[in-house]
Short mmCIF file of C-alpha atoms and ligand atoms in Angstrom, two decimals:
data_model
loop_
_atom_site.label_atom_id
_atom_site.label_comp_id
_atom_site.label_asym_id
_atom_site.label_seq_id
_atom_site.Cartn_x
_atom_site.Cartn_y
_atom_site.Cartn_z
CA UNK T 293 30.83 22.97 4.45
CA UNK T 294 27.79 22.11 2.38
CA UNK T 295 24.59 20.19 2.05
CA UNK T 296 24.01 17.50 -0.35
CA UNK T 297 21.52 18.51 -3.54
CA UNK T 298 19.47 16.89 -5.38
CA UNK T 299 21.01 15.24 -8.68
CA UNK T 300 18.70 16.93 -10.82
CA UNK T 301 19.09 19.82 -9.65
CA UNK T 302 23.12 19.54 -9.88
CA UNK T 303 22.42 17.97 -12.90
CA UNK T 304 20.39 21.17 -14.22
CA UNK T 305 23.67 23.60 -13.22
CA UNK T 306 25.53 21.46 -15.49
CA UNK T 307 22.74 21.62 -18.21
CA UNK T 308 22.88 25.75 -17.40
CA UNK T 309 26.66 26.04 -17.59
CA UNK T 310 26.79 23.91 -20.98
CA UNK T 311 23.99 26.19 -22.94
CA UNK T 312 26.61 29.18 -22.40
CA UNK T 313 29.40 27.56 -24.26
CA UNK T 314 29.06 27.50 -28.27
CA UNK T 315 27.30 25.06 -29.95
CA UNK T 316 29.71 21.96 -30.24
CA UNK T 317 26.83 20.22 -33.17
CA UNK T 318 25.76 21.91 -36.05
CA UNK T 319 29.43 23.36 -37.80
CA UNK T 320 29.50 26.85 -36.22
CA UNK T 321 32.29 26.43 -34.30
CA UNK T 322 35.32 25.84 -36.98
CA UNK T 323 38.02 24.77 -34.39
CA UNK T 324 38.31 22.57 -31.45
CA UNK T 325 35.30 20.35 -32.37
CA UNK T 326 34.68 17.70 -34.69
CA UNK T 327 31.01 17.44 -35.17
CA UNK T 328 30.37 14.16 -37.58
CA UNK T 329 26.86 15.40 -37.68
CA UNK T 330 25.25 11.73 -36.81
CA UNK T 331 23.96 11.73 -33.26
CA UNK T 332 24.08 7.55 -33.33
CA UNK T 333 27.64 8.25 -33.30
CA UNK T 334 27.15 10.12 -30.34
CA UNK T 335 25.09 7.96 -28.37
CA UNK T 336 27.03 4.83 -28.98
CA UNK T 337 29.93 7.04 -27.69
CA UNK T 338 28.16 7.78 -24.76
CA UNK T 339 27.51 4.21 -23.67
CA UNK T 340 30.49 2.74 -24.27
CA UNK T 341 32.04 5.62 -21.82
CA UNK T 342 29.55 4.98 -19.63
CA UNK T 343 30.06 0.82 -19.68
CA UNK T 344 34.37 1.69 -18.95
CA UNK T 345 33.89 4.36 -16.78
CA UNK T 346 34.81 2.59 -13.84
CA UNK T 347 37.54 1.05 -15.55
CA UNK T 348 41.34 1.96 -14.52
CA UNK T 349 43.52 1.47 -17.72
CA UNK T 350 46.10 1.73 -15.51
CA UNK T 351 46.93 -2.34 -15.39
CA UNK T 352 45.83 -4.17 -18.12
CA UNK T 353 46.80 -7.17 -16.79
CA UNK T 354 44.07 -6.29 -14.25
CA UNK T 355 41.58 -4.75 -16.44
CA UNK T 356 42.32 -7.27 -19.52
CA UNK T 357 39.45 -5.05 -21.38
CA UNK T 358 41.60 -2.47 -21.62
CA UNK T 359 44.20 -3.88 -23.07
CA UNK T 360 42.11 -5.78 -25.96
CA UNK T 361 40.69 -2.30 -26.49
CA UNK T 362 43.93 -0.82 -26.85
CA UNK T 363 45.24 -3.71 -29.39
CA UNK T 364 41.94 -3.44 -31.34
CA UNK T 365 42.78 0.69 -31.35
CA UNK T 366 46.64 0.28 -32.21
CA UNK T 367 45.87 -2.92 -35.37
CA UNK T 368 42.89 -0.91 -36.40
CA UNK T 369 45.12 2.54 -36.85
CA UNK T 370 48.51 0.25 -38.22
CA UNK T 371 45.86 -0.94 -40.49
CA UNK T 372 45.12 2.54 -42.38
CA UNK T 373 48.57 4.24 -41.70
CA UNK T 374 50.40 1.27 -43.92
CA UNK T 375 52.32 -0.16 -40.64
CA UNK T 376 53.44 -3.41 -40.62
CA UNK T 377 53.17 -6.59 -37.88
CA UNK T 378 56.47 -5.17 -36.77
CA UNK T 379 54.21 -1.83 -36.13
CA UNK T 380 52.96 -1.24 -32.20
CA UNK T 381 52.32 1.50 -30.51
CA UNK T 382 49.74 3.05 -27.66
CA UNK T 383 46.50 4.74 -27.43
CA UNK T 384 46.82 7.97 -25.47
CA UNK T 385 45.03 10.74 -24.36
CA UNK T 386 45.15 13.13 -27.20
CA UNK T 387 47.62 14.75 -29.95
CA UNK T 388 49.83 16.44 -27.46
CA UNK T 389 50.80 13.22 -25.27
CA UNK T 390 51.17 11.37 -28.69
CA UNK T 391 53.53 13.76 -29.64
CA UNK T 392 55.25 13.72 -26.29
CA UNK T 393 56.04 10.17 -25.82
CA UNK T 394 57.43 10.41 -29.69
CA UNK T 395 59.72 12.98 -28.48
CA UNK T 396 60.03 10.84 -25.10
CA UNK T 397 61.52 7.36 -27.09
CA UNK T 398 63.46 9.39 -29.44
CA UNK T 399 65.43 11.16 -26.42
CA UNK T 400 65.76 8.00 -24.39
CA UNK T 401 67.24 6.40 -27.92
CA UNK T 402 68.95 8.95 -28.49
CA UNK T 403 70.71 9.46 -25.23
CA UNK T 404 71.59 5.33 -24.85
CA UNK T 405 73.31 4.97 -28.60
CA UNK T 406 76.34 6.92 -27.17
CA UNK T 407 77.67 6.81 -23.40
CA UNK T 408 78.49 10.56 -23.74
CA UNK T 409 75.40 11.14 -24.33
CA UNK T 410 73.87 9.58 -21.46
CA UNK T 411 73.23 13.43 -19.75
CA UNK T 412 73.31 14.93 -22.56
CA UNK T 413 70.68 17.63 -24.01
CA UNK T 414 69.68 16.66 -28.07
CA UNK T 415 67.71 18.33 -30.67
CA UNK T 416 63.94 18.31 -32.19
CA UNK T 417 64.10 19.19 -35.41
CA UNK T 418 61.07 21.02 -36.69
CA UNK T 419 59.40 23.37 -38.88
CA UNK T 420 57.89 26.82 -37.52
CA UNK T 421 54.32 24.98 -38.38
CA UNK T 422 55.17 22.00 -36.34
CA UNK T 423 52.35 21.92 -33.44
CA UNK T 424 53.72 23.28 -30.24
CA UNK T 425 53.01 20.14 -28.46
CA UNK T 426 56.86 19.54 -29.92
CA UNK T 427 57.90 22.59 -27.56
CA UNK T 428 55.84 21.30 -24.82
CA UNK T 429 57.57 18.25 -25.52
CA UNK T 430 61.05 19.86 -25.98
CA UNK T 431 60.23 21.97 -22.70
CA UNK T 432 59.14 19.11 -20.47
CA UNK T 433 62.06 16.50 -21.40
CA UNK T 434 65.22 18.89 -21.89
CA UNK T 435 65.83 19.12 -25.70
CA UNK T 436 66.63 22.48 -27.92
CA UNK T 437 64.36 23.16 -30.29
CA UNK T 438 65.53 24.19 -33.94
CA UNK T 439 62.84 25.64 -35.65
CA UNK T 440 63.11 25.38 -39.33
CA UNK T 441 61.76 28.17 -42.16
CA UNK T 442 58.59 27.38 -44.42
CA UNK T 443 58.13 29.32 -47.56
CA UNK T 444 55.67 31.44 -46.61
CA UNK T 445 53.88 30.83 -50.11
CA UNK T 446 53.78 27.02 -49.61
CA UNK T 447 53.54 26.44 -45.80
CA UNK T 448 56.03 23.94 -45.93
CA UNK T 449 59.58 23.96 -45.68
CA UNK T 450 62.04 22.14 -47.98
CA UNK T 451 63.57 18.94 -47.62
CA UNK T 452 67.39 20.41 -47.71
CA UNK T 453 66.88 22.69 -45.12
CA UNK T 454 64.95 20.66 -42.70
CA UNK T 455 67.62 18.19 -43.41
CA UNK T 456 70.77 20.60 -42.95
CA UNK T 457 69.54 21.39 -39.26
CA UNK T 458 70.19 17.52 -38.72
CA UNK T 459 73.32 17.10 -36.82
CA UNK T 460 74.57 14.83 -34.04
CA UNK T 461 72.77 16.06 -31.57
CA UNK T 462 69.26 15.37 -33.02
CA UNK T 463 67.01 12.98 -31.26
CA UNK T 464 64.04 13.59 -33.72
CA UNK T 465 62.71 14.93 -36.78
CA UNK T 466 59.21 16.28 -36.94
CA UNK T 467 56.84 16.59 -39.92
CA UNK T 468 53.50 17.31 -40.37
CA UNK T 469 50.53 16.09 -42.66
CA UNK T 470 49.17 17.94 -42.44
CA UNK T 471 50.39 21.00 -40.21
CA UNK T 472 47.83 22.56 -38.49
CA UNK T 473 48.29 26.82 -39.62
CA UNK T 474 47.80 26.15 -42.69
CA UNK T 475 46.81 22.73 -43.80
CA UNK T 476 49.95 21.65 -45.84
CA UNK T 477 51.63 18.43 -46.18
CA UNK T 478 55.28 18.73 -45.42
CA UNK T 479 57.89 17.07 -47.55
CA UNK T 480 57.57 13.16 -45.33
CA UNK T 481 59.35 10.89 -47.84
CA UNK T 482 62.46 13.34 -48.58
CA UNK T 483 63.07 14.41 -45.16
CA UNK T 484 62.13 10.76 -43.63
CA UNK T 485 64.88 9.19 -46.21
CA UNK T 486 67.34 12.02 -44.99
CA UNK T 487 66.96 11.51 -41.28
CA UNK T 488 67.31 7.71 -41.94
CA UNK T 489 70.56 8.06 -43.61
CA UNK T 490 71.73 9.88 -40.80
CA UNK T 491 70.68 7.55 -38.32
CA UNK T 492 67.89 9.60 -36.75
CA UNK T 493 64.32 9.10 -36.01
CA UNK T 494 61.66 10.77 -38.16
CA UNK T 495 58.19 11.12 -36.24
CA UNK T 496 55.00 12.09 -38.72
CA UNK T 497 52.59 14.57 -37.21
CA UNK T 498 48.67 13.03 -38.72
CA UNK T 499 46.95 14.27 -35.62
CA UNK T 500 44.87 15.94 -38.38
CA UNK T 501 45.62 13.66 -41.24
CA UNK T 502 45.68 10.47 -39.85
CA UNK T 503 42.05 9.95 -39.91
CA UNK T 504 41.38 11.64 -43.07
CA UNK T 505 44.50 11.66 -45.67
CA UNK T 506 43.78 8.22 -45.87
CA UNK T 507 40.36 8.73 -47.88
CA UNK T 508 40.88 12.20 -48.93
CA UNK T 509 41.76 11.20 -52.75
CA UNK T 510 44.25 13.43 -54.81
CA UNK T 511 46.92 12.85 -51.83
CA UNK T 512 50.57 13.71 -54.44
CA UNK T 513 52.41 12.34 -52.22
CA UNK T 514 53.26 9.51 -49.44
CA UNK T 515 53.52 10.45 -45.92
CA UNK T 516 52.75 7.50 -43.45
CA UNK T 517 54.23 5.04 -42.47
CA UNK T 518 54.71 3.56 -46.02
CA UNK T 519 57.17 5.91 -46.51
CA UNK T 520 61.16 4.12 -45.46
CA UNK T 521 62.66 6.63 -42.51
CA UNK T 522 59.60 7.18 -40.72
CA UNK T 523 59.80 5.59 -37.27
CA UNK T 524 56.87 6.72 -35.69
CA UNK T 525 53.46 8.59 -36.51
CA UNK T 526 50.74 10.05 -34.20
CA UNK T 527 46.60 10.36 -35.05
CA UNK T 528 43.93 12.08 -32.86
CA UNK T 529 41.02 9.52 -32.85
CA UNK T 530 39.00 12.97 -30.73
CA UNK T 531 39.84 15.20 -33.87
CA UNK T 532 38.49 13.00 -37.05
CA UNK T 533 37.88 9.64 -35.97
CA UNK T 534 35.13 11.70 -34.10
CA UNK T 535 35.74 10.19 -30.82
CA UNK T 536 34.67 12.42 -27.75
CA UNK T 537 37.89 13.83 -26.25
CA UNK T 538 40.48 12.04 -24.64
CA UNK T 539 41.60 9.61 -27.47
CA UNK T 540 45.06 9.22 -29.77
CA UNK T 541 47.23 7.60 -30.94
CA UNK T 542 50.67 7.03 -31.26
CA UNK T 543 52.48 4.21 -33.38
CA UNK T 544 56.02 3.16 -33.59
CA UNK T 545 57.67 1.21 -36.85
CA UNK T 546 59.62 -0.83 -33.85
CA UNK T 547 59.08 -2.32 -31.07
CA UNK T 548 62.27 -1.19 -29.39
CA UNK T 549 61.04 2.66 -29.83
CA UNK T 550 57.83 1.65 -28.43
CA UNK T 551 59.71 0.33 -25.39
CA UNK T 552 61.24 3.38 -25.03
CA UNK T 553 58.48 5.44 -23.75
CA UNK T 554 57.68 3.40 -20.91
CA UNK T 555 58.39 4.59 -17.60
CA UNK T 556 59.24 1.91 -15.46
CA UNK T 557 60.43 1.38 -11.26
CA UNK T 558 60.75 -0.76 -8.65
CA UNK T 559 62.31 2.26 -6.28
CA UNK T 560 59.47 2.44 -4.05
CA UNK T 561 57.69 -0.11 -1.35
CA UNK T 562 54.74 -0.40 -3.55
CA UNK T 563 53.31 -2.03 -6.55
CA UNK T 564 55.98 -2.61 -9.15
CA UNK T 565 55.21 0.33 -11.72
CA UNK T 566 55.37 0.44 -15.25
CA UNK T 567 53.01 3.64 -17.22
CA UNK T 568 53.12 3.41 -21.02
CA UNK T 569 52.09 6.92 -21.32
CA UNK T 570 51.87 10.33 -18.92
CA UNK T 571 49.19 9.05 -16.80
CA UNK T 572 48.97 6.38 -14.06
CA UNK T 573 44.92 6.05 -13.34
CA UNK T 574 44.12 5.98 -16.93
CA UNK T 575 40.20 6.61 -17.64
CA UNK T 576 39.64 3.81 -20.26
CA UNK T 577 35.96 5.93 -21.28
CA UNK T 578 37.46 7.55 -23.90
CA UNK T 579 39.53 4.60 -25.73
CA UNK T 580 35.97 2.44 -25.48
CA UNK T 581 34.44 5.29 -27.37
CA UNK T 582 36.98 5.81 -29.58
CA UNK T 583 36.92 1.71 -30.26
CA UNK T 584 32.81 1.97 -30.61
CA UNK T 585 32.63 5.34 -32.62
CA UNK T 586 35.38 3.46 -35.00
CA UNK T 587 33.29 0.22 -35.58
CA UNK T 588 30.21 1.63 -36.00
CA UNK T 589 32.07 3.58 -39.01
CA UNK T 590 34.20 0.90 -40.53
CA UNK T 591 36.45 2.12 -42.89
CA UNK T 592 33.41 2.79 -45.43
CA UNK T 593 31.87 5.33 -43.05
CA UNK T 594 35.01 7.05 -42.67
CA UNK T 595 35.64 7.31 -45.97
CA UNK T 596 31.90 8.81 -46.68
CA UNK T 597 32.36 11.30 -43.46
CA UNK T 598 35.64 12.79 -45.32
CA UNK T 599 33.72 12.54 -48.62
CA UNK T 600 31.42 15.39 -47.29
CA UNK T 601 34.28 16.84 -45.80
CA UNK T 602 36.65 17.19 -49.16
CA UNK T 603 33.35 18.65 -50.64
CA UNK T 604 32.62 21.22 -48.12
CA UNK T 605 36.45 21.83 -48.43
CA UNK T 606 36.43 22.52 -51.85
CA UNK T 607 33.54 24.82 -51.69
CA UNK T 608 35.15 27.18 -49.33
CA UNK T 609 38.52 27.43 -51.09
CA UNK T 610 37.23 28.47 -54.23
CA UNK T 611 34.77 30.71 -52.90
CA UNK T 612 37.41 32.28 -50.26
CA UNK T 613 40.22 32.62 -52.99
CA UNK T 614 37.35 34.16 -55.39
CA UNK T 615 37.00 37.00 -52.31
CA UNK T 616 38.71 40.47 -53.42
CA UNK T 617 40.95 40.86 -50.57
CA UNK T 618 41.49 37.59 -49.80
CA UNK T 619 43.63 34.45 -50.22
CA UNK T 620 43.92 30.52 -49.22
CA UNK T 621 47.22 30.44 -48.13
CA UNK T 622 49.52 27.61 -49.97
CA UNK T 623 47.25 24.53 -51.41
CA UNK T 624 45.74 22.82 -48.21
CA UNK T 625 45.35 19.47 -48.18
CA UNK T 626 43.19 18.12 -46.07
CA UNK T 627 40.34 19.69 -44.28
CA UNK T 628 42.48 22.71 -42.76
CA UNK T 629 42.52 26.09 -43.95
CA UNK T 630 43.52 29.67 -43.42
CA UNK T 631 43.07 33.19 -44.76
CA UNK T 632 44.99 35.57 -45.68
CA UNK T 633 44.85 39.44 -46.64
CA UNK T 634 45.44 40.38 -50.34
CA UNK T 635 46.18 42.84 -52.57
CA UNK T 636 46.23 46.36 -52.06
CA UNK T 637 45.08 48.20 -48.65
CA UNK T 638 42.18 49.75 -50.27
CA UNK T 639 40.63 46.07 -50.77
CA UNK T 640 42.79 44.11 -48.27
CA UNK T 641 40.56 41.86 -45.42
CA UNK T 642 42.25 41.70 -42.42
CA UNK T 643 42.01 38.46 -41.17
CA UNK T 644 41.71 39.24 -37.55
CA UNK T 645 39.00 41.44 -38.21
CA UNK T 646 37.60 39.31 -41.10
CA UNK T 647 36.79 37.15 -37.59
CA UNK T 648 34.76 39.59 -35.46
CA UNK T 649 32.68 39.94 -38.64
CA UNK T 650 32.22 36.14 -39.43
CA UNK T 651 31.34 35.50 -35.45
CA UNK T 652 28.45 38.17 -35.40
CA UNK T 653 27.07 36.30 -38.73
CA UNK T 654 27.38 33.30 -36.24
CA UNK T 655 30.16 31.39 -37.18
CA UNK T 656 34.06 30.96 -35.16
CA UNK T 657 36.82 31.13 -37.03
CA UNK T 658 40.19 31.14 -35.21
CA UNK T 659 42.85 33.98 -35.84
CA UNK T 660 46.15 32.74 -35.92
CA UNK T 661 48.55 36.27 -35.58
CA UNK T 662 51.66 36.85 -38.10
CA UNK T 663 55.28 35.07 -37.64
CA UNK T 664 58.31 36.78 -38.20
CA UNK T 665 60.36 33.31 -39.20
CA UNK T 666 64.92 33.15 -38.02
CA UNK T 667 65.20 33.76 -41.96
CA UNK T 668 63.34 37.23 -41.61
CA UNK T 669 60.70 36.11 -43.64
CA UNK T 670 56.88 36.42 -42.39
CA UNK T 671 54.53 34.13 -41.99
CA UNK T 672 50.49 36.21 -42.40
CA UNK T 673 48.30 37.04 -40.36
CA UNK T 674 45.15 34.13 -40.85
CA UNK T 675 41.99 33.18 -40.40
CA UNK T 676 41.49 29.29 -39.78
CA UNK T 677 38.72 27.20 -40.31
CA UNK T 678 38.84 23.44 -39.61
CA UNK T 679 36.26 22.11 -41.90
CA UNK T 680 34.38 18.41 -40.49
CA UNK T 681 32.01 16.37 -41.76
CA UNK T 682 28.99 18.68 -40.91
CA UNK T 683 30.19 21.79 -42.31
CA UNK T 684 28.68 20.53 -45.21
CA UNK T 685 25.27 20.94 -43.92
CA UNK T 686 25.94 24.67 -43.40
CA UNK T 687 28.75 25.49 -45.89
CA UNK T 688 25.99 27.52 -47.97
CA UNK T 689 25.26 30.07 -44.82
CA UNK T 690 29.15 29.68 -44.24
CA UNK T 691 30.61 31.11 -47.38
CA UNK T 692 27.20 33.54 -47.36
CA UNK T 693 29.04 34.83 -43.88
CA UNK T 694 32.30 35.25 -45.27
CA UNK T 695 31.35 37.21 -48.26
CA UNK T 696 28.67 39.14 -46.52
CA UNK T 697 31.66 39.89 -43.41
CA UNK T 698 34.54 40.03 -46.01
CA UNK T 699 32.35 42.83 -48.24
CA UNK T 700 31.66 44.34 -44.49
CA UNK T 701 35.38 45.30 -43.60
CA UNK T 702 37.11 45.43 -46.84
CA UNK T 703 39.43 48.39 -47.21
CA UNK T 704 39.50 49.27 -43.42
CA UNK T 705 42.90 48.91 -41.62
CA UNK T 706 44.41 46.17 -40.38
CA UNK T 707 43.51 45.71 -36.52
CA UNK T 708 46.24 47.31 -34.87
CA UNK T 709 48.38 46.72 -31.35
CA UNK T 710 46.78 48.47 -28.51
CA UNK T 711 49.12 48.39 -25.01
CA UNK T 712 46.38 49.45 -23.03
CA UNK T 713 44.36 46.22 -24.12
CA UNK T 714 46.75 44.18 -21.92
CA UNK T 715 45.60 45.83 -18.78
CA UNK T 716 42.21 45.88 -19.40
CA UNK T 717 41.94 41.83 -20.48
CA UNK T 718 43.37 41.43 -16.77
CA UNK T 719 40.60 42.94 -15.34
CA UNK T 720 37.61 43.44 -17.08
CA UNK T 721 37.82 39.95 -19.18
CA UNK T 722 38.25 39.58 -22.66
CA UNK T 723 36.11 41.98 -24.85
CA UNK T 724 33.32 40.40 -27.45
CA UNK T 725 35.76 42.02 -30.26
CA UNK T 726 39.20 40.29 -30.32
CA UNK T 727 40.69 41.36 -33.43
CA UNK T 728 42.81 44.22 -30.92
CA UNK T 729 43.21 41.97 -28.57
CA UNK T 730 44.92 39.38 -31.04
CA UNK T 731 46.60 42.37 -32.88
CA UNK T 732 48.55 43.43 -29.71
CA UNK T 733 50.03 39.50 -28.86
CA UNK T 734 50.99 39.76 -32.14
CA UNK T 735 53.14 42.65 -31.83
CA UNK T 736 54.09 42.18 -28.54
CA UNK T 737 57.25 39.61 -27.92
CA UNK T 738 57.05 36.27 -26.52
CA UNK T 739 58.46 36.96 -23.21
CA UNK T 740 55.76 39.66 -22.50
CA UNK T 741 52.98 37.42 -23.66
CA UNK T 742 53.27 34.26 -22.37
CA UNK T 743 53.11 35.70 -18.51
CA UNK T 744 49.97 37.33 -20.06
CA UNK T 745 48.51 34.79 -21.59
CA UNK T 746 48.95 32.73 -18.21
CA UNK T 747 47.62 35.34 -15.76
CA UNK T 748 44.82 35.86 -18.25
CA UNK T 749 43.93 31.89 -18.58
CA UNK T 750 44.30 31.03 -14.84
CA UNK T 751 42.27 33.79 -14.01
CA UNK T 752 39.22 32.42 -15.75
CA UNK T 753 39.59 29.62 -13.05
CA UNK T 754 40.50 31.36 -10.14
CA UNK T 755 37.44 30.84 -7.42
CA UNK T 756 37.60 34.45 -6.27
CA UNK T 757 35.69 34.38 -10.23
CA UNK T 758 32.73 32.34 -9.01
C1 LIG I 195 45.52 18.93 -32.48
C2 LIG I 195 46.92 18.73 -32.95
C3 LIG I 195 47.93 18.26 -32.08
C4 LIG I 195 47.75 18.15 -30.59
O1 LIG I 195 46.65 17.48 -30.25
P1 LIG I 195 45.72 17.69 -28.98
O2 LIG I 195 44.80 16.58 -29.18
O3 LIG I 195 45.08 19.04 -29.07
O4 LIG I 195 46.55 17.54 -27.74
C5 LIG I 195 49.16 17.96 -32.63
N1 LIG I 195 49.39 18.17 -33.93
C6 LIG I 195 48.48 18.65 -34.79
C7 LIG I 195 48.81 18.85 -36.24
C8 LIG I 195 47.21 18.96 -34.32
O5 LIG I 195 46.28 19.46 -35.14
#
């Protein structure tokens, strides 16, 4: 039981709760956010989620502004990705439900082309960079993954063997462009013009490149939806069409594949249903934002937001890869890239620690631990930074951080595993310092981390916490 408050004074918890997080403006966070560093953008954001927020996207035969929203969303993105009128698609709630309903139409395809296959359980085709929202995807709807091998100097994997995992049983083909753990474009017209000749679907993951590729300049290669074989495509409006979360989206070369991620039923004594995507009460806040945030831009601001982007970009690869100790892994295109330790142990940077160093100079990077590939071959240890349109702002102090934190740890050993760590996370929290802590799920194998990860997570939102 409780009393009613005051909305200020609710409204000044939230205000309290928000200063502890990091700043989201400003580039000092180099994941999760996308900071276009142009508060209009923001407040036109704000008001149009404010106008829909009563809005339920859920029937847009109901709510008919919904659904122009959504057709203004899809043209606008068939528009820049090179689709055609024959191109349709939906706006969704972020990367990983794009990429779910992908994998969603290609089962349901997949599994009605063959009456044998009507129960059966297919393939997704990927390579060990794919985003896991595939093995979400591949977890939630019943398909074996087959991871494919990158070259661990490239970041990408090659055509042939992407294409030799390809079999009868695959439902889809996944490539990225970029990938997200290290910023590299993955063969898309070889692999797309393989999987087409063998009569499966080819999705493109531009989650991250959708929204920037386009403008980037210096692009060697095609990898939308110009390119024959691709069937369907994904881009995160929330990443760098700098929408406020809760906006994607997902488009389809065919109508019949968009079909095929509907849910629809009439077994029930209600309303007859039919949910394009996951959700049934859709919020329609974040597709009006996305819509606004997109206008205000045009094309032309778009293009000048990844201008400073590519520039920023550029700065910090060729100072990084000037760092003794250090190296850009592969050639990143796009505004993704990691970090990786070099040359000999008396000047290598660990990356993990590299981290802890950059973070008390004020700036997050995001370790990403080492993958030991099917092939035996290993994928480094990194440290990534997702570069946005304000990082240019602050890419001075930024590369100032990274020498200053690289110069700081150089020559001292790689953070190591530490089994008493696990323990400790589970009841005292996470420590300020997490290059042990990232060290030990590294070394530790997936079925011991993932029930640790998962205690560790729904502890921070357990109310005995509070
Ligand atoms: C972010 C991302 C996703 C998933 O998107 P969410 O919006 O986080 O759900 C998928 N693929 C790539 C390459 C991404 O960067």
């Amino acid at each position: 039981m409780s009393t009613g408050r005051p909305a200020d004074d609710v409204l000044a918890d939230l205000a309290a709760l928000r200063a502890a997080d990091p700043p989201t403006h400003g580039g000092r966070v180099l994941s999760y956010v996308y900071d276009p560093g142009r508060p209009d953008l923001d407040e036109v954001a704000a008001q149009a989620v404010r106008l829909f927020l009563p809005v339920n996207g859920l029937d847009p035969t109901t709510f008919t502004s919904v659904a122009a929203l959504e057709r203004r969303i899809v043209a606008f993105a068939r528009d820049v990705l090179h689709g055609d009128e024959g191109t349709v698609g939906s706006v969704t709630s972020g990367g990983t439900e794009s990429c779910m309903l992908a994998v969603k139409s290609a089962r349901d395809l997949w599994r009605a082309a063959e009456p044998e296959r009507a129960h059966a359980r297919p393939t997704l085709v990927l390579p060990t960079t794919a985003h896991p929202a595939f093995h979400k995807a591949a977890h939630y709807l019943d398909l074996d993954v087959v991871p494919v091998p990158v070259d661990p100097a490239t970041g990408t994997p090659s055509a042939a063997d992407v294409l030799a995992a390809v079999d009868g049983r695959t439902a889809l083909v996944v490539v990225s462009a970029p990938s997200y753990p290290f910023g590299a474009i993955d063969p898309v017209a070889e692999v797309a013009a393989g999987a087409a000749a063998r009569g499966v679907a080819c999705h493109v993951d531009a989650c991250v490149g959708g929204w920037v590729l386009p403008w980037w300049g210096g692009v060697d290669q095609p990898w939308d939806l110009a390119v024959p074989g691709v069937t369907s495509i994904s881009a995160d409006l929330h990443k760098f069409g700098y929408a406020p979360k809760g906006a994607s989206v997902v488009l389809y070369r065919e109508r019949g594949r968009h079909h095929a991620q509907y849910f629809a039923t009439t077994a029930w004594p209600g309303y007859p249903v039919v949910n394009p995507t996951m959700l049934g009460s859709r919020g329609a806040g974040s597709m009006a934002a996305a819509w606004a945030v997109l206008q205000v831009l045009g094309t032309d601001g778009l293009a000048d937001l990844v201008g400073v982007t590519r520039t920023a970009t550029d700065r910090l690869v060729e100072v990084a890869a000037a760092i003794p100790g250090l190296r850009v892994v592969g050639a990143p295109t796009g505004p993704l890239v990691a970090l990786a330790a070099d040359g000999s142990a008396a000047e290598q940077v660990d990356p993990f620690t590299l981290v802890d160093a950059v973070r008390r100079r004020g700036f997050l990077l995001q370790a990403q631990p080492a993958m030991v590939q099917a092939d035996g071959s290993v994928l480094p240890r990194t440290a990534h930074l997702t570069v946005t349109a304000v990082t240019h702002r602050v890419v001075e102090e930024l590369v100032q951080a990274l020498v200053a934190a690289a110069d700081e740890v150089r020559g001292r050993p790689a953070a190591v595993p530490d089994a008493s760590l696990a323990g400790r996370v589970l009841t005292e929290g996470l420590p300020d310092e997490l290059a042990g802590v990232m060290a030990t799920l590294e070394a530790l194998p997936g079925e011991v981390v993932h029930p640790l990860l998962v205690a560790v997570l729904a502890a921070a939102i357990d109310p005995s916490q509070e």
